[in-house]
Short mmCIF file of C-alpha atoms in Angstrom, two decimals:
data_model
loop_
_atom_site.label_atom_id
_atom_site.label_comp_id
_atom_site.label_asym_id
_atom_site.label_seq_id
_atom_site.Cartn_x
_atom_site.Cartn_y
_atom_site.Cartn_z
CA MET A 1 -23.66 -3.37 -29.96
CA SER A 2 -20.69 -1.60 -31.56
CA GLN A 3 -17.26 -1.39 -29.93
CA ALA A 4 -17.69 2.38 -29.67
CA ALA A 5 -20.96 1.90 -27.77
CA ILE A 6 -19.40 -0.70 -25.46
CA TYR A 7 -16.46 1.56 -24.62
CA GLY A 8 -18.88 4.49 -24.27
CA LEU A 9 -20.79 2.50 -21.66
CA LEU A 10 -17.54 1.65 -19.89
CA PHE A 11 -16.60 5.33 -19.84
CA ALA A 12 -20.09 6.18 -18.51
CA ALA A 13 -19.60 3.57 -15.77
CA ILE A 14 -16.28 5.15 -14.83
CA VAL A 15 -17.70 8.68 -14.72
CA LEU A 16 -20.67 7.51 -12.64
CA GLU A 17 -18.32 5.76 -10.21
CA VAL A 18 -16.21 8.93 -9.88
CA ILE A 19 -19.33 11.01 -9.23
CA GLY A 20 -20.44 8.43 -6.66
CA THR A 21 -17.05 8.47 -4.96
CA THR A 22 -17.07 12.27 -4.88
CA ALA A 23 -20.53 12.14 -3.31
CA LEU A 24 -19.18 9.59 -0.83
CA GLN A 25 -16.65 12.19 0.35
CA LEU A 26 -19.43 14.80 0.56
CA SER A 27 -21.79 12.44 2.44
CA GLN A 28 -19.67 12.78 5.58
CA GLN A 29 -19.91 9.08 6.45
CA PHE A 30 -23.52 8.85 5.19
CA THR A 31 -24.77 11.59 7.53
CA ARG A 32 -25.98 13.85 4.69
CA ILE A 33 -28.99 12.48 2.79
CA GLY A 34 -28.46 14.18 -0.59
CA PRO A 35 -24.89 13.01 -1.20
CA THR A 36 -25.75 9.59 0.27
CA ALA A 37 -28.61 9.13 -2.21
CA LEU A 38 -26.28 10.21 -5.02
CA VAL A 39 -23.70 7.60 -3.92
CA VAL A 40 -26.28 4.81 -4.12
CA ALA A 41 -27.73 5.96 -7.46
CA CYS A 42 -24.37 6.51 -9.14
CA TYR A 43 -22.85 3.25 -7.92
CA ALA A 44 -25.93 1.28 -9.02
CA ALA A 45 -25.88 2.89 -12.47
CA ALA A 46 -22.09 2.47 -12.75
CA PHE A 47 -22.25 -1.24 -11.98
CA TYR A 48 -25.14 -1.72 -14.39
CA CYS A 49 -23.15 -0.04 -17.19
CA LEU A 50 -20.08 -2.08 -16.28
CA SER A 51 -22.11 -5.30 -16.35
CA VAL A 52 -23.30 -4.57 -19.89
CA THR A 53 -19.73 -4.00 -21.09
CA LEU A 54 -18.69 -7.39 -19.71
CA LYS A 55 -20.64 -9.05 -22.53
CA SER A 56 -17.93 -7.85 -24.92
CA ILE A 57 -14.85 -6.94 -22.89
CA PRO A 58 -13.03 -9.47 -20.66
CA VAL A 59 -13.57 -8.65 -16.99
CA GLY A 60 -9.85 -8.18 -16.28
CA ILE A 61 -9.42 -5.70 -19.11
CA ALA A 62 -12.63 -3.82 -18.30
CA TYR A 63 -11.65 -3.59 -14.65
CA ALA A 64 -8.13 -2.44 -15.52
CA ILE A 65 -9.54 0.39 -17.64
CA TRP A 66 -12.12 1.17 -14.92
CA SER A 67 -9.42 1.28 -12.25
CA ALA A 68 -6.89 3.33 -14.19
CA LEU A 69 -9.26 5.98 -15.46
CA GLY A 70 -11.16 6.04 -12.18
CA ILE A 71 -7.97 6.61 -10.20
CA VAL A 72 -6.85 9.43 -12.47
CA LEU A 73 -10.27 11.09 -12.48
CA ILE A 74 -10.87 10.81 -8.73
CA SER A 75 -7.34 12.05 -8.04
CA SER A 76 -8.11 15.06 -10.24
CA VAL A 77 -11.39 15.65 -8.39
CA GLY A 78 -9.52 15.39 -5.08
CA LEU A 79 -6.98 17.95 -6.25
CA ILE A 80 -9.45 20.42 -7.76
CA PHE A 81 -12.38 20.24 -5.34
CA PHE A 82 -10.88 18.98 -2.07
CA LYS A 83 -7.35 20.45 -2.39
CA GLN A 84 -5.80 17.00 -1.88
CA ARG A 85 -2.31 16.97 -3.37
CA LEU A 86 -0.39 13.90 -4.50
CA ASP A 87 3.31 13.49 -3.81
CA LEU A 88 5.82 12.31 -6.41
CA PRO A 89 5.62 8.58 -5.52
CA ALA A 90 1.83 8.70 -5.87
CA ILE A 91 2.09 10.39 -9.26
CA ILE A 92 4.67 7.82 -10.42
CA GLY A 93 2.41 5.02 -9.21
CA LEU A 94 -0.54 6.43 -11.12
CA GLY A 95 1.65 6.67 -14.21
CA LEU A 96 2.60 3.01 -13.86
CA ILE A 97 -1.04 1.99 -13.57
CA ILE A 98 -1.93 3.96 -16.70
CA SER A 99 1.06 2.49 -18.54
CA GLY A 100 -0.06 -1.01 -17.62
CA VAL A 101 -3.55 -0.42 -18.97
CA ILE A 102 -2.16 1.03 -22.19
CA VAL A 103 0.17 -1.97 -22.68
CA GLY A 104 -2.70 -4.37 -21.98
CA ASN A 105 -5.00 -2.66 -24.45
CA LEU A 106 -2.43 -2.27 -27.22
CA PHE A 107 -0.68 -5.62 -27.04
CA SER A 108 -2.94 -8.16 -25.30
CA LYS A 109 -4.74 -10.73 -27.41
CA SER A 110 -7.43 -10.73 -24.70
CA VAL A 111 -8.72 -7.37 -25.91
CA SER A 112 -10.94 -7.38 -28.97
CA HIS A 113 -10.02 -4.50 -31.26
#
């Protein structure tokens, strides 16, 4: 499988996890069946996609990318759809997480380019 396909699957896993987490908010503690079913389906698909990427990407690197992009995307969803605002320390923290993932991907010998 090509590197582009592997990273495409990782991105799909991240998007599925963000959709699942959004549905988790909408499930109202699993009291609404539709969002609850979406949580289960999206998380299962996300973890399957992630598992396939782990054949080619070290687990620490894959999880760092998953975490960083997932945090940014779910924070954006929270802001846009749930009107949840982040304060300056939270934004700085997110920036540090993203910076760490970028450094790891650009300079680590653990990542296959």
